[in-house]
């Protein structure tokens, strides 16, 4: 009953696309997802670079991918993977106390938000410190918040929060932003029109303070060493993501925590494929995640078919 042709770990765009392709190639597919389908994309309010859609809501896109995968026969089980045995012809995946087996496994467990590691950060999670503007932004209506980071996520958070809150202070450790130019232009435009966005550039966070909830953000300027305390009700931390590969250490080849895969999305272990943000690559986008998923799903289904004879 728990035997499949392909087991996919992680239900983001990469995993769901792998499911769609593997199912269509005739494989019996299980997708294990620890929380909700869509991963990072489901928490993105507006996506403007997914071909075919000028703007699409991330949750809506995720749900639509999942419906498609489910209609094609992919079984989804919401359970956290605790153990992996990936050597040998039959791979075993233990999730929620249940052992599932398959000749082929696709690793597509994505990445999770990185922290700043400053004082007060852990203490105030859920009480002013957040890693998801789309999830928690509504709690800060009419209040002052800081967003930390200079990538697409941080600037996207500013665009999402500025119309909701009284003021957004963007704290970034250098002068230039890492985000795409179109996103930077969007923030600049909103800064002009809304008048409630402020930049604190060349600035790093020293600590977060408060009494039961966030009240102050301490920063300093890296050029002048001048310190400053900002009165804020919330701090949205968007300083990048780390791959969810803790379980894989010593099991598949990793480089800087990311899975090393070839152009067939094969890892160094036969029958084990990888897709999406967990893979070592230069561009992490939905478009590249689904590309990985399509390749991994097709090759995993082929591998399982060959092995079964
Ligand atoms: P990211 O692109 O890695 O950017 C992280 C930002 O945080 C950088 O500006 C970095 O500064 C800063 N940072 C890193 N560590 C820091 C620290 N300890 N203290 C202060 N600042 C720190 O991460 P992301 O924005 O989460 O994006 C992740 C990936 O998802 C990217 O490939 C991105 O393009 C993609 N993404 C795409 C979309 C979209 O297309 N709609 C939306 C969101 C994310 P430096 O620049 O100085 O290194």
Short mmCIF file of C-alpha atoms and ligand atoms in Angstrom, two decimals:
data_model
loop_
_atom_site.label_atom_id
_atom_site.label_comp_id
_atom_site.label_asym_id
_atom_site.label_seq_id
_atom_site.Cartn_x
_atom_site.Cartn_y
_atom_site.Cartn_z
CA UNK A 1 0.00 0.00 0.00
CA UNK A 2 2.89 2.37 0.76
CA UNK A 3 4.81 1.35 -2.33
CA UNK A 4 5.14 3.89 -5.10
CA UNK A 5 7.22 4.34 -8.26
CA UNK A 6 8.32 7.86 -7.37
CA UNK A 7 8.31 9.62 -4.00
CA UNK A 8 8.61 13.40 -4.07
CA UNK A 9 9.69 15.17 -0.90
CA UNK A 10 8.40 18.74 -0.81
CA UNK A 11 5.28 20.19 -2.43
CA UNK A 12 6.48 23.50 -3.84
CA UNK A 13 6.38 24.33 -7.57
CA UNK A 14 9.36 22.00 -8.23
CA UNK A 15 7.76 19.04 -6.44
CA UNK A 16 4.30 19.59 -7.92
CA UNK A 17 5.72 19.90 -11.44
CA UNK A 18 7.77 16.73 -10.88
CA UNK A 19 4.52 15.04 -9.83
CA UNK A 20 2.70 16.23 -12.95
CA UNK A 21 5.46 14.96 -15.28
CA UNK A 22 6.07 11.66 -13.46
CA UNK A 23 2.34 10.90 -13.33
CA UNK A 24 1.88 11.68 -16.99
CA UNK A 25 4.81 9.34 -17.70
CA UNK A 26 2.80 6.55 -16.04
CA UNK A 27 4.38 6.47 -12.57
CA UNK A 28 2.52 5.96 -9.31
CA UNK A 29 3.53 9.08 -7.42
CA UNK A 30 3.50 10.10 -3.76
CA UNK A 31 4.25 13.68 -2.73
CA UNK A 32 5.12 14.30 0.93
CA UNK A 33 4.66 17.87 2.16
CA UNK A 34 5.20 18.98 5.77
CA UNK A 35 2.98 22.10 5.77
CA UNK A 36 0.95 23.44 2.84
CA UNK A 37 1.54 23.07 -0.88
CA UNK A 38 3.26 25.87 -2.77
CA UNK A 39 6.09 26.55 -0.33
CA UNK A 40 7.52 30.04 -0.64
CA UNK A 41 5.32 30.83 -3.65
CA UNK A 42 2.09 30.32 -1.71
CA UNK A 43 3.23 33.17 0.57
CA UNK A 44 3.96 35.59 -2.26
CA UNK A 45 1.20 38.13 -2.83
CA UNK A 46 1.87 39.04 -6.44
CA UNK A 47 4.08 37.29 -8.96
CA UNK A 48 4.92 39.30 -12.06
CA UNK A 49 7.52 37.11 -13.74
CA UNK A 50 5.72 33.81 -14.27
CA UNK A 51 5.29 33.55 -18.05
CA UNK A 52 1.73 33.71 -19.25
CA UNK A 53 0.46 35.72 -16.29
CA UNK A 54 1.19 39.45 -16.02
CA UNK A 55 0.31 39.23 -12.33
CA UNK A 56 -0.78 36.20 -10.40
CA UNK A 57 -1.38 35.58 -6.73
CA UNK A 58 1.11 32.98 -5.42
CA UNK A 59 -1.46 31.08 -3.38
CA UNK A 60 -3.80 30.84 -6.36
CA UNK A 61 -0.97 29.60 -8.62
CA UNK A 62 0.06 26.97 -6.04
CA UNK A 63 -3.49 25.71 -5.60
CA UNK A 64 -3.92 25.44 -9.34
CA UNK A 65 -0.66 23.42 -9.69
CA UNK A 66 -1.80 21.13 -6.88
CA UNK A 67 -5.25 20.55 -8.42
CA UNK A 68 -3.56 19.66 -11.70
CA UNK A 69 -1.15 17.24 -10.00
CA UNK A 70 -3.96 15.66 -7.99
CA UNK A 71 -6.19 15.24 -11.05
CA UNK A 72 -3.30 13.47 -12.78
CA UNK A 73 -3.12 10.97 -9.92
CA UNK A 74 -0.45 12.33 -7.56
CA UNK A 75 -1.18 11.30 -3.96
CA UNK A 76 -0.32 14.00 -1.42
CA UNK A 77 0.36 13.14 2.21
CA UNK A 78 0.88 16.03 4.64
CA UNK A 79 3.60 14.73 6.88
CA UNK A 80 7.13 15.65 7.89
CA UNK A 81 9.92 13.37 6.69
CA UNK A 82 11.96 12.08 9.63
CA UNK A 83 14.30 9.58 8.02
CA UNK A 84 15.65 8.65 4.61
CA UNK A 85 17.29 5.45 3.41
CA UNK A 86 18.29 6.21 -0.15
CA UNK A 87 20.97 3.64 -0.93
CA UNK A 88 20.04 0.39 -2.66
CA UNK A 89 17.33 -0.26 -5.23
CA UNK A 90 14.41 0.33 -2.89
CA UNK A 91 14.47 3.77 -1.30
CA UNK A 92 12.71 4.17 2.04
CA UNK A 93 11.21 7.39 3.32
CA UNK A 94 9.82 7.56 6.85
CA UNK A 95 7.27 10.31 7.51
CA UNK A 96 4.98 10.60 10.52
CA UNK A 97 5.94 7.07 11.62
CA UNK A 98 4.95 5.53 8.26
CA UNK A 99 7.51 3.98 5.90
CA UNK A 100 6.99 4.62 2.19
CA UNK A 101 9.11 2.96 -0.50
CA UNK A 102 9.91 3.54 -4.17
CA UNK A 103 12.72 2.92 -6.63
CA UNK A 104 13.03 6.67 -7.30
CA UNK A 105 12.97 9.67 -4.99
CA UNK A 106 12.90 13.37 -5.88
CA UNK A 107 14.26 15.80 -3.30
CA UNK A 108 12.45 19.14 -3.64
CA UNK A 109 12.19 20.36 -0.07
CA UNK A 110 12.94 24.01 -0.82
CA UNK A 111 14.46 26.47 1.56
CA UNK A 112 13.50 28.29 4.75
CA UNK A 113 13.99 31.86 5.91
CA UNK A 114 17.40 32.77 7.29
CA UNK A 115 17.60 34.68 10.55
CA UNK A 116 19.74 37.67 11.51
CA UNK A 117 21.04 36.05 14.68
CA UNK A 118 20.72 39.26 16.70
CA UNK A 119 19.51 39.70 20.28
CA UNK A 120 15.74 39.78 20.63
CA UNK A 121 15.11 38.07 17.27
CA UNK A 122 14.13 34.65 18.60
CA UNK A 123 12.49 36.10 21.71
CA UNK A 124 10.05 38.20 19.67
CA UNK A 125 9.09 35.74 16.92
CA UNK A 126 5.30 36.03 16.67
CA UNK A 127 5.38 39.15 18.86
CA UNK A 128 6.69 41.61 16.33
CA UNK A 129 9.34 39.58 14.50
CA UNK A 130 8.09 37.97 11.30
CA UNK A 131 9.59 36.27 8.27
CA UNK A 132 6.44 36.55 6.14
CA UNK A 133 4.86 39.89 5.26
CA UNK A 134 1.94 38.27 3.42
CA UNK A 135 1.13 36.11 6.46
CA UNK A 136 1.50 38.75 9.18
CA UNK A 137 1.28 42.15 7.46
CA UNK A 138 -2.38 42.66 8.34
CA UNK A 139 -1.52 42.75 12.08
CA UNK A 140 0.40 45.98 11.50
CA UNK A 141 -2.31 48.16 9.95
CA UNK A 142 -1.60 51.80 10.80
CA UNK A 143 1.68 50.89 12.57
CA UNK A 144 5.38 51.36 11.87
CA UNK A 145 7.40 48.41 10.65
CA UNK A 146 10.94 47.74 9.50
CA UNK A 147 11.89 45.38 6.69
CA UNK A 148 15.45 44.04 6.75
CA UNK A 149 17.15 42.95 3.51
CA UNK A 150 17.73 44.14 -0.04
CA UNK A 151 16.63 41.23 -2.22
CA UNK A 152 13.40 40.51 -4.10
CA UNK A 153 11.72 39.27 -0.94
CA UNK A 154 12.56 42.36 1.14
CA UNK A 155 11.55 44.82 -1.57
CA UNK A 156 8.44 42.76 -2.35
CA UNK A 157 7.58 42.96 1.36
CA UNK A 158 7.92 46.76 1.22
CA UNK A 159 5.53 46.87 -1.74
CA UNK A 160 3.05 44.69 0.14
CA UNK A 161 3.30 46.49 3.48
CA UNK A 162 3.44 50.18 2.47
CA UNK A 163 -0.26 50.42 1.50
CA UNK A 164 -1.26 48.70 4.77
CA UNK A 165 0.90 50.28 7.44
CA UNK A 166 1.64 53.81 8.60
CA UNK A 167 5.34 53.63 7.74
CA UNK A 168 7.88 51.12 6.39
CA UNK A 169 11.58 51.53 7.13
CA UNK A 170 13.78 49.45 4.83
CA UNK A 171 17.06 48.56 6.51
CA UNK A 172 19.74 47.24 4.16
CA UNK A 173 23.40 46.54 4.85
CA UNK A 174 24.74 48.28 1.75
CA UNK A 175 23.70 50.98 -0.69
CA UNK A 176 22.72 48.87 -3.72
CA UNK A 177 19.84 46.44 -3.72
CA UNK A 178 20.13 42.84 -4.87
CA UNK A 179 16.49 42.80 -6.06
CA UNK A 180 15.58 42.92 -9.77
CA UNK A 181 15.52 46.43 -11.25
CA UNK A 182 11.77 46.25 -11.97
CA UNK A 183 11.09 45.54 -8.28
CA UNK A 184 13.42 48.37 -7.19
CA UNK A 185 11.62 50.71 -9.62
CA UNK A 186 8.29 49.64 -8.12
CA UNK A 187 9.47 50.53 -4.61
CA UNK A 188 10.90 53.86 -5.79
CA UNK A 189 7.58 54.69 -7.43
CA UNK A 190 5.62 53.77 -4.33
CA UNK A 191 8.08 55.72 -2.14
CA UNK A 192 7.27 58.81 -4.23
CA UNK A 193 3.51 58.28 -4.34
CA UNK A 194 2.81 57.00 -0.80
CA UNK A 195 5.44 58.99 1.08
CA UNK A 196 5.61 56.43 3.88
CA UNK A 197 8.71 54.45 2.86
CA UNK A 198 12.08 55.34 4.35
CA UNK A 199 15.48 53.78 3.57
CA UNK A 200 18.22 53.13 6.11
CA UNK A 201 21.03 52.04 3.82
CA UNK A 202 24.55 50.88 4.74
CA UNK A 203 22.93 49.89 8.00
CA UNK A 204 22.95 46.66 9.97
CA UNK A 205 20.75 45.49 12.79
CA UNK A 206 22.34 45.19 16.22
CA UNK A 207 19.32 44.04 18.18
CA UNK A 208 15.58 44.09 18.73
CA UNK A 209 14.09 45.32 21.99
CA UNK A 210 10.72 45.55 23.60
CA UNK A 211 8.56 44.78 26.56
CA UNK A 212 6.58 41.66 25.70
CA UNK A 213 6.49 42.76 22.06
CA UNK A 214 8.79 44.54 19.61
CA UNK A 215 9.22 48.24 20.33
CA UNK A 216 12.69 49.18 19.13
CA UNK A 217 15.17 48.22 16.44
CA UNK A 218 18.80 49.12 17.06
CA UNK A 219 20.90 49.67 13.95
CA UNK A 220 24.25 51.16 13.10
CA UNK A 221 25.67 52.68 9.94
CA UNK A 222 28.60 50.62 8.66
CA UNK A 223 30.39 53.70 7.25
CA UNK A 224 30.05 56.09 10.16
CA UNK A 225 29.49 53.59 13.00
CA UNK A 226 26.69 55.88 14.15
CA UNK A 227 24.03 54.00 16.08
CA UNK A 228 20.31 54.67 15.90
CA UNK A 229 17.22 53.32 17.63
CA UNK A 230 14.10 53.08 15.50
CA UNK A 231 10.65 52.98 17.13
CA UNK A 232 8.89 50.11 15.38
CA UNK A 233 5.99 47.77 16.07
CA UNK A 234 7.23 45.02 13.80
CA UNK A 235 10.36 43.76 12.07
CA UNK A 236 10.08 41.73 8.87
CA UNK A 237 13.29 39.83 8.26
CA UNK A 238 13.99 38.97 4.61
CA UNK A 239 17.70 38.23 4.41
CA UNK A 240 17.63 35.17 2.20
CA UNK A 241 16.90 31.52 2.54
CA UNK A 242 18.76 28.36 3.56
CA UNK A 243 18.15 25.01 1.85
CA UNK A 244 16.20 22.42 3.86
CA UNK A 245 18.86 19.76 3.55
CA UNK A 246 19.71 18.88 7.21
CA UNK A 247 18.44 15.33 6.68
CA UNK A 248 20.66 14.83 3.64
CA UNK A 249 24.10 15.33 5.13
CA UNK A 250 26.18 12.27 4.25
CA UNK A 251 23.35 10.87 2.09
CA UNK A 252 23.72 12.88 -1.13
CA UNK A 253 26.47 15.24 -2.29
CA UNK A 254 25.94 18.78 -1.02
CA UNK A 255 27.78 21.99 -1.78
CA UNK A 256 27.24 24.83 0.68
CA UNK A 257 24.11 22.98 1.87
CA UNK A 258 22.64 22.76 -1.66
CA UNK A 259 22.23 19.48 -3.53
CA UNK A 260 24.58 18.89 -6.43
CA UNK A 261 22.62 17.64 -9.45
CA UNK A 262 23.48 17.20 -13.13
CA UNK A 263 21.42 18.38 -16.11
CA UNK A 264 19.14 15.32 -15.75
CA UNK A 265 18.57 16.43 -12.15
CA UNK A 266 20.31 13.26 -10.95
CA UNK A 267 22.23 13.43 -7.67
CA UNK A 268 25.31 11.30 -6.99
CA UNK A 269 23.00 8.52 -5.68
CA UNK A 270 21.33 6.32 -8.32
CA UNK A 271 17.56 6.78 -8.34
CA UNK A 272 17.72 10.01 -6.33
CA UNK A 273 16.85 13.22 -8.17
CA UNK A 274 16.62 16.83 -6.99
CA UNK A 275 14.63 19.89 -8.06
CA UNK A 276 13.99 23.50 -7.08
CA UNK A 277 15.59 25.78 -4.52
CA UNK A 278 17.46 22.93 -2.75
CA UNK A 279 19.63 22.45 -5.84
CA UNK A 280 22.95 24.22 -6.33
CA UNK A 281 22.20 26.73 -9.12
CA UNK A 282 22.55 30.35 -10.14
CA UNK A 283 18.91 31.45 -10.41
CA UNK A 284 16.13 30.54 -7.99
CA UNK A 285 12.79 31.40 -9.55
CA UNK A 286 9.46 29.60 -10.06
CA UNK A 287 10.43 29.24 -13.72
CA UNK A 288 13.69 27.45 -12.86
CA UNK A 289 12.03 25.34 -10.14
CA UNK A 290 9.39 24.03 -12.54
CA UNK A 291 12.06 23.37 -15.16
CA UNK A 292 13.96 21.23 -12.63
CA UNK A 293 10.69 19.54 -11.65
CA UNK A 294 9.80 18.63 -15.23
CA UNK A 295 13.25 17.10 -15.82
CA UNK A 296 13.40 15.30 -12.46
CA UNK A 297 9.82 13.97 -12.78
CA UNK A 298 10.41 12.62 -16.28
CA UNK A 299 13.75 11.00 -15.45
CA UNK A 300 12.57 9.57 -12.11
CA UNK A 301 9.58 7.92 -13.83
CA UNK A 302 11.88 6.49 -16.51
CA UNK A 303 14.31 5.23 -13.88
CA UNK A 304 11.53 3.52 -11.90
CA UNK A 305 10.12 1.91 -15.06
CA UNK A 306 13.55 0.55 -16.09
CA UNK A 307 14.24 -0.83 -12.63
CA UNK A 308 10.87 -2.57 -12.45
CA UNK A 309 11.59 -4.10 -15.88
P1 LIG B 1 18.41 37.09 -1.56
O1 LIG B 1 18.16 37.42 -2.98
O2 LIG B 1 19.50 36.16 -1.20
O3 LIG B 1 18.63 38.48 -0.79
C1 LIG B 1 18.95 38.50 0.56
C2 LIG B 1 19.17 39.95 0.96
O4 LIG B 1 19.43 40.00 2.36
C3 LIG B 1 20.38 40.58 0.26
O5 LIG B 1 20.10 41.91 -0.06
C4 LIG B 1 21.49 40.47 1.32
O6 LIG B 1 22.38 41.55 1.27
C5 LIG B 1 20.69 40.60 2.61
N1 LIG B 1 21.34 39.87 3.71
C6 LIG B 1 21.79 38.60 3.70
N2 LIG B 1 22.28 38.28 4.92
C7 LIG B 1 22.14 39.38 5.69
C8 LIG B 1 22.46 39.67 7.04
N3 LIG B 1 23.00 38.78 7.85
N4 LIG B 1 22.17 40.91 7.50
C9 LIG B 1 21.59 41.82 6.70
N5 LIG B 1 21.27 41.61 5.42
C10 LIG B 1 21.54 40.39 4.92
O7 LIG B 1 17.11 36.47 -0.83
P2 LIG B 1 15.55 36.67 -1.15
O8 LIG B 1 15.21 38.08 -1.37
O9 LIG B 1 14.83 35.91 -0.07
O10 LIG B 1 15.34 35.86 -2.48
C11 LIG B 1 15.69 34.45 -2.55
C12 LIG B 1 15.53 33.98 -4.00
O11 LIG B 1 14.14 33.97 -4.33
C13 LIG B 1 16.20 34.91 -4.98
O12 LIG B 1 16.74 34.15 -6.02
C14 LIG B 1 15.08 35.78 -5.49
O13 LIG B 1 15.28 36.29 -6.78
C15 LIG B 1 13.91 34.80 -5.44
N6 LIG B 1 12.65 35.53 -5.27
C16 LIG B 1 11.96 35.87 -6.39
C17 LIG B 1 10.78 36.56 -6.28
C18 LIG B 1 10.04 36.93 -7.52
O14 LIG B 1 10.60 36.81 -8.58
N7 LIG B 1 8.80 37.35 -7.46
C19 LIG B 1 10.28 36.95 -5.03
C20 LIG B 1 11.03 36.62 -3.90
C21 LIG B 1 12.23 35.91 -4.03
P3 LIG B 1 23.47 41.66 0.10
O15 LIG B 1 22.70 42.05 -1.12
O16 LIG B 1 24.40 42.69 0.59
O17 LIG B 1 24.09 40.30 -0.01
#
